[in-house]
PDB file of C-alpha atoms and ligand atoms in Angstrom:
ATOM      1  CA  MET A   1       6.290 -42.287 105.761  1.00 60.00           C
ATOM      2  CA  GLU A   2       7.076 -45.347 107.709  1.00 63.00           C
ATOM      3  CA  LEU A   3      10.618 -46.404 107.549  1.00 63.00           C
ATOM      4  CA  LYS A   4      10.816 -50.182 107.786  1.00 80.00           C
ATOM      5  CA  GLU A   5      12.892 -52.257 105.437  1.00 90.00           C
ATOM      6  CA  LYS A   6      16.580 -51.297 105.251  1.00 92.00           C
ATOM      7  CA  ILE A   7      17.774 -51.293 101.662  1.00 93.00           C
ATOM      8  CA  LEU A   8      21.181 -49.759 102.098  1.00 94.00           C
ATOM      9  CA  GLU A   9      23.505 -49.622 105.105  1.00 95.00           C
ATOM     10  CA  LEU A  10      26.663 -47.569 105.512  1.00 96.00           C
ATOM     11  CA  LYS A  11      28.871 -48.981 108.212  1.00 96.00           C
ATOM     12  CA  ASP A  12      31.705 -46.917 109.688  1.00 97.00           C
ATOM     13  CA  ILE A  13      32.649 -45.479 106.360  1.00 97.00           C
ATOM     14  CA  LYS A  14      35.772 -43.511 106.104  1.00 97.00           C
ATOM     15  CA  MET A  15      37.373 -42.045 102.924  1.00 97.00           C
ATOM     16  CA  GLN A  16      40.822 -40.708 102.778  1.00 96.00           C
ATOM     17  CA  TYR A  17      42.207 -39.380  99.522  1.00 95.00           C
ATOM     18  CA  HIS A  18      45.865 -39.557  98.849  1.00 91.00           C
ATOM     19  CA  THR A  19      47.511 -37.143  96.485  1.00 87.00           C
ATOM     20  CA  LEU A  20      51.203 -36.323  95.996  1.00 86.00           C
ATOM     21  CA  GLU A  21      51.023 -33.292  98.234  1.00 88.00           C
ATOM     22  CA  GLN A  22      48.641 -34.451 100.966  1.00 90.00           C
ATOM     23  CA  GLU A  23      46.228 -36.823 102.488  1.00 92.00           C
ATOM     24  CA  THR A  24      42.631 -35.590 102.883  1.00 91.00           C
ATOM     25  CA  VAL A  25      40.126 -37.294 105.140  1.00 94.00           C
ATOM     26  CA  ALA A  26      36.964 -36.474 103.293  1.00 95.00           C
ATOM     27  CA  VAL A  27      34.489 -38.328 105.511  1.00 96.00           C
ATOM     28  CA  LYS A  28      34.715 -40.552 108.609  1.00 96.00           C
ATOM     29  CA  ASN A  29      32.486 -42.424 111.027  1.00 97.00           C
ATOM     30  CA  ILE A  30      29.590 -42.550 108.607  1.00 97.00           C
ATOM     31  CA  ASN A  31      26.836 -44.827 109.819  1.00 98.00           C
ATOM     32  CA  LEU A  32      23.646 -44.484 107.972  1.00 97.00           C
ATOM     33  CA  ASP A  33      20.707 -46.738 107.142  1.00 96.00           C
ATOM     34  CA  ILE A  34      18.597 -46.019 104.118  1.00 96.00           C
ATOM     35  CA  TYR A  35      15.100 -47.433 103.951  1.00 95.00           C
ATOM     36  CA  ASN A  36      13.214 -48.879 101.001  1.00 94.00           C
ATOM     37  CA  GLY A  37      11.236 -46.155  99.272  1.00 94.00           C
ATOM     38  CA  GLU A  38      12.772 -43.382 101.244  1.00 96.00           C
ATOM     39  CA  PHE A  39      13.832 -40.003  99.832  1.00 97.00           C
ATOM     40  CA  LEU A  40      16.948 -38.951 101.728  1.00 98.00           C
ATOM     41  CA  SER A  41      18.858 -35.755 101.261  1.00 98.00           C
ATOM     42  CA  ILE A  42      22.401 -34.899 102.185  1.00 98.00           C
ATOM     43  CA  VAL A  43      23.331 -31.306 102.875  1.00 97.00           C
ATOM     44  CA  GLY A  44      26.623 -29.829 104.051  1.00 94.00           C
ATOM     45  CA  PRO A  45      29.301 -27.337 103.176  1.00 91.00           C
ATOM     46  CA  SER A  46      31.011 -27.575  99.887  1.00 90.00           C
ATOM     47  CA  GLY A  47      33.869 -30.065  99.818  1.00 91.00           C
ATOM     48  CA  CYS A  48      32.505 -31.934 102.809  1.00 93.00           C
ATOM     49  CA  GLY A  49      32.356 -35.238 100.958  1.00 95.00           C
ATOM     50  CA  LYS A  50      28.694 -35.483  99.723  1.00 95.00           C
ATOM     51  CA  SER A  51      29.689 -36.552  96.266  1.00 95.00           C
ATOM     52  CA  THR A  52      32.271 -38.953  97.781  1.00 96.00           C
ATOM     53  CA  ILE A  53      29.503 -40.703  99.709  1.00 96.00           C
ATOM     54  CA  LEU A  54      27.464 -41.169  96.456  1.00 96.00           C
ATOM     55  CA  SER A  55      30.540 -42.520  94.688  1.00 94.00           C
ATOM     56  CA  ILE A  56      31.044 -44.994  97.497  1.00 94.00           C
ATOM     57  CA  VAL A  57      27.374 -46.055  97.474  1.00 93.00           C
ATOM     58  CA  SER A  58      27.526 -46.562  93.660  1.00 90.00           C
ATOM     59  CA  GLY A  59      30.664 -48.691  93.983  1.00 88.00           C
ATOM     60  CA  LEU A  60      32.612 -46.219  91.863  1.00 88.00           C
ATOM     61  CA  ILE A  61      35.211 -45.837  94.591  1.00 92.00           C
ATOM     62  CA  LYS A  62      36.072 -48.127  97.377  1.00 93.00           C
ATOM     63  CA  PRO A  63      36.097 -46.587 100.899  1.00 95.00           C
ATOM     64  CA  SER A  64      39.333 -46.529 102.928  1.00 96.00           C
ATOM     65  CA  ALA A  65      37.470 -48.280 105.715  1.00 96.00           C
ATOM     66  CA  GLY A  66      33.932 -49.545 106.423  1.00 96.00           C
ATOM     67  CA  GLU A  67      31.426 -51.246 104.197  1.00 93.00           C
ATOM     68  CA  VAL A  68      28.306 -50.735 102.206  1.00 93.00           C
ATOM     69  CA  ARG A  69      25.555 -53.247 102.378  1.00 91.00           C
ATOM     70  CA  LEU A  70      22.835 -53.520  99.829  1.00 89.00           C
ATOM     71  CA  ASN A  71      19.739 -55.607 100.775  1.00 84.00           C
ATOM     72  CA  LYS A  72      21.628 -56.791 103.922  1.00 73.00           C
ATOM     73  CA  LYS A  73      24.418 -58.277 101.768  1.00 72.00           C
ATOM     74  CA  CYS A  74      27.892 -57.023 101.617  1.00 67.00           C
ATOM     75  CA  LYS A  75      28.394 -57.389  97.954  1.00 63.00           C
ATOM     76  CA  ASN A  76      29.849 -55.497  95.096  1.00 63.00           C
ATOM     77  CA  ILE A  77      27.158 -53.195  93.935  1.00 64.00           C
ATOM     78  CA  SER A  78      26.527 -53.598  90.262  1.00 65.00           C
ATOM     79  CA  GLY A  79      25.737 -50.888  87.721  1.00 62.00           C
ATOM     80  CA  THR A  80      22.104 -51.916  87.420  1.00 67.00           C
ATOM     81  CA  ASP A  81      21.445 -51.580  91.130  1.00 86.00           C
ATOM     82  CA  ILE A  82      22.226 -47.891  91.119  1.00 89.00           C
ATOM     83  CA  GLY A  83      21.110 -45.040  88.860  1.00 91.00           C
ATOM     84  CA  TYR A  84      22.932 -41.710  88.778  1.00 90.00           C
ATOM     85  CA  MET A  85      21.563 -38.281  87.974  1.00 88.00           C
ATOM     86  CA  LEU A  86      24.011 -35.450  87.837  1.00 89.00           C
ATOM     87  CA  GLN A  87      24.090 -31.725  87.355  1.00 87.00           C
ATOM     88  CA  ARG A  88      24.852 -32.146  83.709  1.00 89.00           C
ATOM     89  CA  ASP A  89      22.481 -34.414  81.808  1.00 90.00           C
ATOM     90  CA  TYR A  90      25.105 -36.024  79.584  1.00 92.00           C
ATOM     91  CA  LEU A  91      22.577 -36.484  76.736  1.00 96.00           C
ATOM     92  CA  PHE A  92      24.081 -37.227  73.350  1.00 96.00           C
ATOM     93  CA  GLU A  93      23.197 -34.422  70.963  1.00 97.00           C
ATOM     94  CA  TRP A  94      23.161 -36.623  67.854  1.00 97.00           C
ATOM     95  CA  ARG A  95      20.699 -39.061  69.342  1.00 97.00           C
ATOM     96  CA  THR A  96      17.002 -38.487  69.518  1.00 97.00           C
ATOM     97  CA  ILE A  97      15.237 -38.361  72.902  1.00 97.00           C
ATOM     98  CA  GLU A  98      14.102 -41.930  72.440  1.00 97.00           C
ATOM     99  CA  GLN A  99      17.577 -43.072  71.462  1.00 97.00           C
ATOM    100  CA  ASN A 100      18.959 -41.298  74.532  1.00 97.00           C
ATOM    101  CA  VAL A 101      16.511 -43.046  76.803  1.00 97.00           C
ATOM    102  CA  LEU A 102      17.520 -46.360  75.363  1.00 97.00           C
ATOM    103  CA  LEU A 103      21.273 -45.715  75.725  1.00 95.00           C
ATOM    104  CA  GLY A 104      21.568 -47.064  79.254  1.00 91.00           C
ATOM    105  CA  LEU A 105      19.981 -50.304  78.217  1.00 93.00           C
ATOM    106  CA  GLU A 106      22.328 -50.588  75.269  1.00 94.00           C
ATOM    107  CA  ILE A 107      25.401 -49.866  77.289  1.00 90.00           C
ATOM    108  CA  LYS A 108      24.410 -52.412  79.916  1.00 89.00           C
ATOM    109  CA  LYS A 109      23.562 -54.840  77.110  1.00 92.00           C
ATOM    110  CA  ILE A 110      20.060 -55.460  78.464  1.00 93.00           C
ATOM    111  CA  LEU A 111      18.115 -53.995  75.563  1.00 96.00           C
ATOM    112  CA  ASP A 112      15.454 -56.526  74.658  1.00 97.00           C
ATOM    113  CA  GLU A 113      11.801 -56.526  73.848  1.00 97.00           C
ATOM    114  CA  GLU A 114      10.737 -56.249  77.460  1.00 97.00           C
ATOM    115  CA  SER A 115      13.175 -53.475  78.482  1.00 96.00           C
ATOM    116  CA  TYR A 116      12.407 -51.638  75.236  1.00 97.00           C
ATOM    117  CA  SER A 117       8.651 -51.600  75.977  1.00 97.00           C
ATOM    118  CA  TYR A 118       9.318 -50.538  79.596  1.00 96.00           C
ATOM    119  CA  ALA A 119      11.352 -47.592  78.294  1.00 97.00           C
ATOM    120  CA  GLN A 120       8.461 -46.685  75.892  1.00 97.00           C
ATOM    121  CA  GLU A 121       6.077 -46.922  78.780  1.00 96.00           C
ATOM    122  CA  LEU A 122       8.080 -44.473  80.797  1.00 95.00           C
ATOM    123  CA  ILE A 123       8.434 -42.052  77.953  1.00 96.00           C
ATOM    124  CA  ASP A 124       4.617 -42.004  77.489  1.00 96.00           C
ATOM    125  CA  LYS A 125       3.751 -42.022  81.205  1.00 93.00           C
ATOM    126  CA  TYR A 126       5.983 -39.014  81.928  1.00 93.00           C
ATOM    127  CA  GLU A 127       4.903 -36.974  78.920  1.00 93.00           C
ATOM    128  CA  LEU A 128       7.912 -37.224  76.757  1.00 95.00           C
ATOM    129  CA  GLY A 129       6.024 -39.005  74.016  1.00 96.00           C
ATOM    130  CA  LYS A 130       5.633 -36.054  71.704  1.00 96.00           C
ATOM    131  CA  PHE A 131       9.378 -35.273  71.989  1.00 97.00           C
ATOM    132  CA  ARG A 132      10.418 -38.861  71.090  1.00 96.00           C
ATOM    133  CA  ASN A 133      12.009 -37.861  67.818  1.00 97.00           C
ATOM    134  CA  TYR A 134      13.378 -34.539  68.935  1.00 98.00           C
ATOM    135  CA  TYR A 135      17.033 -33.928  69.552  1.00 98.00           C
ATOM    136  CA  PRO A 136      18.291 -32.664  72.977  1.00 97.00           C
ATOM    137  CA  ASN A 137      19.104 -29.214  71.702  1.00 97.00           C
ATOM    138  CA  GLN A 138      15.365 -28.706  70.842  1.00 97.00           C
ATOM    139  CA  LEU A 139      14.483 -29.173  74.601  1.00 96.00           C
ATOM    140  CA  SER A 140      14.756 -26.854  77.605  1.00 94.00           C
ATOM    141  CA  GLY A 141      17.269 -27.555  80.367  1.00 93.00           C
ATOM    142  CA  GLY A 142      14.570 -28.864  82.599  1.00 93.00           C
ATOM    143  CA  MET A 143      13.139 -31.194  80.008  1.00 94.00           C
ATOM    144  CA  ARG A 144      16.581 -32.526  79.249  1.00 95.00           C
ATOM    145  CA  GLN A 145      17.117 -33.273  82.904  1.00 94.00           C
ATOM    146  CA  LYS A 146      13.789 -35.205  82.878  1.00 94.00           C
ATOM    147  CA  VAL A 147      14.996 -37.222  79.915  1.00 96.00           C
ATOM    148  CA  ALA A 148      18.170 -38.000  81.850  1.00 95.00           C
ATOM    149  CA  LEU A 149      16.079 -39.269  84.716  1.00 93.00           C
ATOM    150  CA  ILE A 150      13.885 -41.476  82.489  1.00 95.00           C
ATOM    151  CA  ARG A 151      16.999 -42.890  80.915  1.00 95.00           C
ATOM    152  CA  THR A 152      18.264 -43.770  84.366  1.00 93.00           C
ATOM    153  CA  LEU A 153      14.983 -45.325  85.368  1.00 94.00           C
ATOM    154  CA  ALA A 154      14.794 -47.406  82.239  1.00 94.00           C
ATOM    155  CA  VAL A 155      17.482 -49.772  83.616  1.00 93.00           C
ATOM    156  CA  LYS A 156      15.328 -50.348  86.682  1.00 92.00           C
ATOM    157  CA  PRO A 157      17.813 -49.332  89.364  1.00 93.00           C
ATOM    158  CA  GLN A 158      16.874 -50.021  92.986  1.00 91.00           C
ATOM    159  CA  ILE A 159      18.407 -46.817  94.193  1.00 94.00           C
ATOM    160  CA  LEU A 160      18.758 -43.459  92.559  1.00 96.00           C
ATOM    161  CA  LEU A 161      21.668 -41.126  93.414  1.00 96.00           C
ATOM    162  CA  LEU A 162      21.001 -37.475  92.563  1.00 96.00           C
ATOM    163  CA  ASP A 163      24.058 -35.238  92.758  1.00 96.00           C
ATOM    164  CA  GLU A 164      22.760 -31.572  92.660  1.00 95.00           C
ATOM    165  CA  PRO A 165      20.670 -32.418  89.571  1.00 93.00           C
ATOM    166  CA  PHE A 166      18.805 -29.088  89.643  1.00 92.00           C
ATOM    167  CA  SER A 167      21.588 -26.687  90.492  1.00 90.00           C
ATOM    168  CA  ALA A 168      22.305 -25.592  86.965  1.00 89.00           C
ATOM    169  CA  LEU A 169      18.702 -24.627  86.301  1.00 91.00           C
ATOM    170  CA  ASP A 170      16.936 -21.291  86.860  1.00 92.00           C
ATOM    171  CA  PHE A 171      14.757 -20.981  89.951  1.00 91.00           C
ATOM    172  CA  GLN A 172      11.383 -21.526  88.293  1.00 92.00           C
ATOM    173  CA  THR A 173      12.502 -24.584  86.361  1.00 92.00           C
ATOM    174  CA  ARG A 174      14.203 -25.921  89.493  1.00 92.00           C
ATOM    175  CA  ILE A 175      11.099 -25.862  91.537  1.00 92.00           C
ATOM    176  CA  ASN A 176       8.863 -27.307  88.802  1.00 92.00           C
ATOM    177  CA  LEU A 177      11.298 -30.003  87.825  1.00 92.00           C
ATOM    178  CA  SER A 178      12.094 -31.020  91.372  1.00 94.00           C
ATOM    179  CA  GLU A 179       8.343 -31.531  91.932  1.00 93.00           C
ATOM    180  CA  GLU A 180       8.089 -33.576  88.759  1.00 92.00           C
ATOM    181  CA  VAL A 181      11.179 -35.694  89.654  1.00 93.00           C
ATOM    182  CA  TRP A 182       9.700 -36.259  93.118  1.00 94.00           C
ATOM    183  CA  ASP A 183       6.440 -37.452  91.605  1.00 92.00           C
ATOM    184  CA  ILE A 184       8.249 -39.791  89.239  1.00 92.00           C
ATOM    185  CA  ILE A 185      10.512 -41.268  91.943  1.00 93.00           C
ATOM    186  CA  LYS A 186       7.652 -41.761  94.336  1.00 92.00           C
ATOM    187  CA  GLY A 187       5.450 -43.085  91.571  1.00 91.00           C
ATOM    188  CA  GLU A 188       8.052 -45.652  90.568  1.00 91.00           C
ATOM    189  CA  GLN A 189       8.617 -46.454  94.307  1.00 92.00           C
ATOM    190  CA  LYS A 190      12.304 -45.844  94.175  1.00 94.00           C
ATOM    191  CA  THR A 191      14.692 -45.117  96.940  1.00 96.00           C
ATOM    192  CA  ALA A 192      16.588 -41.881  96.353  1.00 97.00           C
ATOM    193  CA  ILE A 193      19.561 -40.094  97.868  1.00 97.00           C
ATOM    194  CA  LEU A 194      19.842 -36.436  96.883  1.00 97.00           C
ATOM    195  CA  VAL A 195      22.796 -34.230  97.424  1.00 97.00           C
ATOM    196  CA  THR A 196      21.922 -30.542  97.433  1.00 95.00           C
ATOM    197  CA  HIS A 197      23.029 -27.095  98.441  1.00 88.00           C
ATOM    198  CA  ASP A 198      19.478 -25.962  98.502  1.00 93.00           C
ATOM    199  CA  ILE A 199      17.862 -26.194 102.022  1.00 95.00           C
ATOM    200  CA  SER A 200      14.311 -25.573 100.685  1.00 95.00           C
ATOM    201  CA  GLU A 201      14.791 -28.402  98.202  1.00 96.00           C
ATOM    202  CA  ALA A 202      15.940 -30.789 100.913  1.00 97.00           C
ATOM    203  CA  VAL A 203      12.998 -29.876 103.210  1.00 97.00           C
ATOM    204  CA  THR A 204      10.317 -30.185 100.524  1.00 96.00           C
ATOM    205  CA  LEU A 205      11.561 -33.365  98.783  1.00 96.00           C
ATOM    206  CA  SER A 206      12.848 -35.441 101.663  1.00 97.00           C
ATOM    207  CA  ASP A 207      11.642 -37.987 104.243  1.00 96.00           C
ATOM    208  CA  ARG A 208      14.907 -37.370 106.086  1.00 97.00           C
ATOM    209  CA  VAL A 209      17.743 -34.850 105.750  1.00 98.00           C
ATOM    210  CA  VAL A 210      21.266 -35.716 106.780  1.00 98.00           C
ATOM    211  CA  ILE A 211      23.477 -32.787 107.713  1.00 97.00           C
ATOM    212  CA  PHE A 212      27.149 -33.173 107.260  1.00 96.00           C
ATOM    213  CA  SER A 213      29.847 -31.233 109.148  1.00 93.00           C
ATOM    214  CA  LYS A 214      32.836 -29.602 107.549  1.00 90.00           C
ATOM    215  CA  ARG A 215      35.772 -31.721 106.613  1.00 87.00           C
ATOM    216  CA  PRO A 216      36.830 -34.202 107.969  1.00 89.00           C
ATOM    217  CA  SER A 217      33.055 -34.683 107.755  1.00 93.00           C
ATOM    218  CA  GLU A 218      30.850 -36.652 109.990  1.00 95.00           C
ATOM    219  CA  ILE A 219      27.098 -36.771 110.327  1.00 97.00           C
ATOM    220  CA  ARG A 220      26.091 -33.787 112.400  1.00 95.00           C
ATOM    221  CA  LYS A 221      22.370 -34.379 112.558  1.00 96.00           C
ATOM    222  CA  ILE A 222      19.615 -36.442 110.944  1.00 97.00           C
ATOM    223  CA  LEU A 223      16.372 -34.651 110.666  1.00 98.00           C
ATOM    224  CA  ILE A 224      13.060 -36.448 110.118  1.00 97.00           C
ATOM    225  CA  ILE A 225      10.774 -34.402 107.882  1.00 97.00           C
ATOM    226  CA  ASP A 226       7.076 -34.902 108.493  1.00 96.00           C
ATOM    227  CA  PHE A 227       4.399 -32.575 107.231  1.00 95.00           C
ATOM    228  CA  GLY A 228       1.711 -34.769 108.709  1.00 92.00           C
ATOM    229  CA  ASP A 229       0.136 -35.506 105.347  1.00 88.00           C
ATOM    230  CA  SER A 230       1.731 -37.931 102.873  1.00 81.00           C
ATOM    231  CA  LYS A 231      -0.279 -36.526  99.914  1.00 84.00           C
ATOM    232  CA  ILE A 232       0.758 -32.946 100.328  1.00 89.00           C
ATOM    233  CA  GLN A 233       2.116 -31.314  97.179  1.00 89.00           C
ATOM    234  CA  ILE A 234       5.673 -29.958  97.141  1.00 90.00           C
ATOM    235  CA  LYS A 235       4.589 -26.400  96.495  1.00 89.00           C
ATOM    236  CA  GLU A 236       2.124 -26.596  99.342  1.00 93.00           C
ATOM    237  CA  LYS A 237       4.911 -27.644 101.761  1.00 95.00           C
ATOM    238  CA  ARG A 238       6.598 -24.299 101.184  1.00 94.00           C
ATOM    239  CA  LYS A 239       3.593 -22.490 102.685  1.00 95.00           C
ATOM    240  CA  LYS A 240       3.488 -24.492 105.889  1.00 96.00           C
ATOM    241  CA  GLU A 241       4.856 -23.298 109.223  1.00 96.00           C
ATOM    242  CA  LYS A 242       6.709 -26.565 109.436  1.00 97.00           C
ATOM    243  CA  PHE A 243       8.626 -25.638 106.368  1.00 97.00           C
ATOM    244  CA  ASN A 244      10.158 -22.646 108.135  1.00 97.00           C
ATOM    245  CA  GLU A 245      10.838 -24.620 111.268  1.00 97.00           C
ATOM    246  CA  TYR A 246      12.840 -27.306 109.304  1.00 98.00           C
ATOM    247  CA  PHE A 247      14.524 -24.684 107.195  1.00 97.00           C
ATOM    248  CA  ASP A 248      15.704 -22.859 110.358  1.00 97.00           C
ATOM    249  CA  ILE A 249      16.976 -26.024 112.027  1.00 97.00           C
ATOM    250  CA  ILE A 250      19.107 -26.894 108.979  1.00 97.00           C
ATOM    251  CA  TRP A 251      20.206 -23.308 108.453  1.00 96.00           C
ATOM    252  CA  SER A 252      21.409 -23.000 112.074  1.00 94.00           C
ATOM    253  CA  GLU A 253      23.127 -26.395 112.040  1.00 94.00           C
ATOM    254  CA  LEU A 254      25.088 -25.354 108.954  1.00 92.00           C
ATOM    255  CA  ASN A 255      25.913 -21.926 110.462  1.00 88.00           C
ATOM    256  CA  ASP A 256      26.838 -23.185 113.978  1.00 81.00           C
ATOM    257  CA  GLU A 257      29.136 -25.432 112.068  1.00 70.00           C
ATOM    258  CA  ARG A 258      31.028 -22.504 110.573  1.00 65.00           C
ATOM    259  CA  LYS A 259      31.274 -20.864 114.020  1.00 69.00           C
ATOM    260  CA  ASP A 260      32.459 -24.102 115.701  1.00 65.00           C
ATOM    261  CA  LYS A 261      35.149 -24.747 113.230  1.00 57.00           C
ATOM    262  CA  GLY A 262      36.157 -21.113 113.041  1.00 55.00           C
ATOM    263  CA  LYS A 263      37.195 -21.072 116.722  1.00 50.00           C
TER     264      LYS A 263
HETATM  265  P1  LIG B 301      31.250 -32.317  98.050  1.00 89.66           P
HETATM  266  O1  LIG B 301      30.556 -33.102  96.950  1.00 89.66           O
HETATM  267  O2  LIG B 301      30.654 -32.300  99.379  1.00 89.66           O
HETATM  268  O3  LIG B 301      31.464 -30.900  97.610  1.00 89.66           O
HETATM  269  P2  LIG B 301      33.507 -34.113  97.499  1.00 89.66           P
HETATM  270  O4  LIG B 301      33.027 -35.416  97.933  1.00 89.66           O
HETATM  271  O5  LIG B 301      33.539 -33.759  96.045  1.00 89.66           O
HETATM  272  O6  LIG B 301      32.711 -32.917  98.264  1.00 89.66           O
HETATM  273  O7  LIG B 301      34.987 -33.902  98.015  1.00 89.66           O
HETATM  274  C1  LIG B 301      35.376 -34.021  99.417  1.00 89.66           C
HETATM  275  C2  LIG B 301      36.811 -33.678  99.614  1.00 89.66           C
HETATM  276  O8  LIG B 301      37.611 -34.711  99.045  1.00 89.66           O
HETATM  277  C3  LIG B 301      37.241 -32.399  98.933  1.00 89.66           C
HETATM  278  O9  LIG B 301      38.248 -31.789  99.796  1.00 89.66           O
HETATM  279  C4  LIG B 301      37.927 -32.828  97.654  1.00 89.66           C
HETATM  280  O10 LIG B 301      38.921 -31.970  97.303  1.00 89.66           O
HETATM  281  C5  LIG B 301      38.505 -34.202  98.048  1.00 89.66           C
HETATM  282  N1  LIG B 301      38.504 -35.068  96.922  1.00 89.66           N
HETATM  283  C6  LIG B 301      37.426 -35.550  96.188  1.00 89.66           C
HETATM  284  N2  LIG B 301      37.810 -36.377  95.165  1.00 89.66           N
HETATM  285  C7  LIG B 301      39.147 -36.461  95.313  1.00 89.66           C
HETATM  286  C8  LIG B 301      40.153 -37.246  94.525  1.00 89.66           C
HETATM  287  N3  LIG B 301      39.778 -38.023  93.560  1.00 89.66           N
HETATM  288  N4  LIG B 301      41.433 -37.139  94.971  1.00 89.66           N
HETATM  289  C9  LIG B 301      41.758 -36.290  95.937  1.00 89.66           C
HETATM  290  N5  LIG B 301      40.897 -35.601  96.690  1.00 89.66           N
HETATM  291  C10 LIG B 301      39.581 -35.690  96.388  1.00 89.66           C
HETATM  292 MG1  LIG B 302      29.802 -32.546  95.126  1.00 89.66          MG
END
């Protein structure tokens, strides 16, 4: 895809955590532009600050240095600009699927006729209609995650942050759901930042993959993913030679990383 309009800019971000025992520099020198409609993944060793970056982007935590610009403005990012999808779905068991989808709108106090019908539209469009009146415990893990995504989309966020949303699912479900989530996000023309441990997931879903180094983490490499066909299905990508090439590049970056730091 063509990367044109910057939607989000991270400028010289540094995050240092202070605890009673120690100071930890989680990330530093993070400069990254994210483009409108782009699907960007972040991979890196565990504890390298991937979730920290998402928290900074969402405005949940303030960086120790640097700034985040949304739509070229350095402003406080509000809850409706950003949607979060996490490993756990945080559905409320006592609410029906429909009531869960409407929850974000209620919390943000933007539930009105228009937002209600948009939520219903999403429920039907993404085939949750017949589960409207079900409760979460009647659904599989993958379906529950899909409900969580639809709930997030209902508030019309500009950017979706996905923090290992598939990692608690079995392999089959993970592949199928990631494909579905990709279709939904692209279909709704959202910008997404995915944090993942799974190199295959990063390669098949992303327009670009950002590889982080070990802590104190910096950006080690940014890889542009291009299968040469924008309509290619996720499962088909796995069969392409390019898939192996990209996989190997990321794999060796992450492994060199271990060697470099082990010296
Ligand atoms: P990742 O998501 O890549 O696994 P995190 O962003 O969760 O990494 O954490 C990066 C580093 O910052 C880790 O060493 C973690 O222990 C530390 N850290 C994260 N949150 C806090 C916090 N609230 N207070 C102190 N240290 C933290
Ligand atoms: Mg994390």
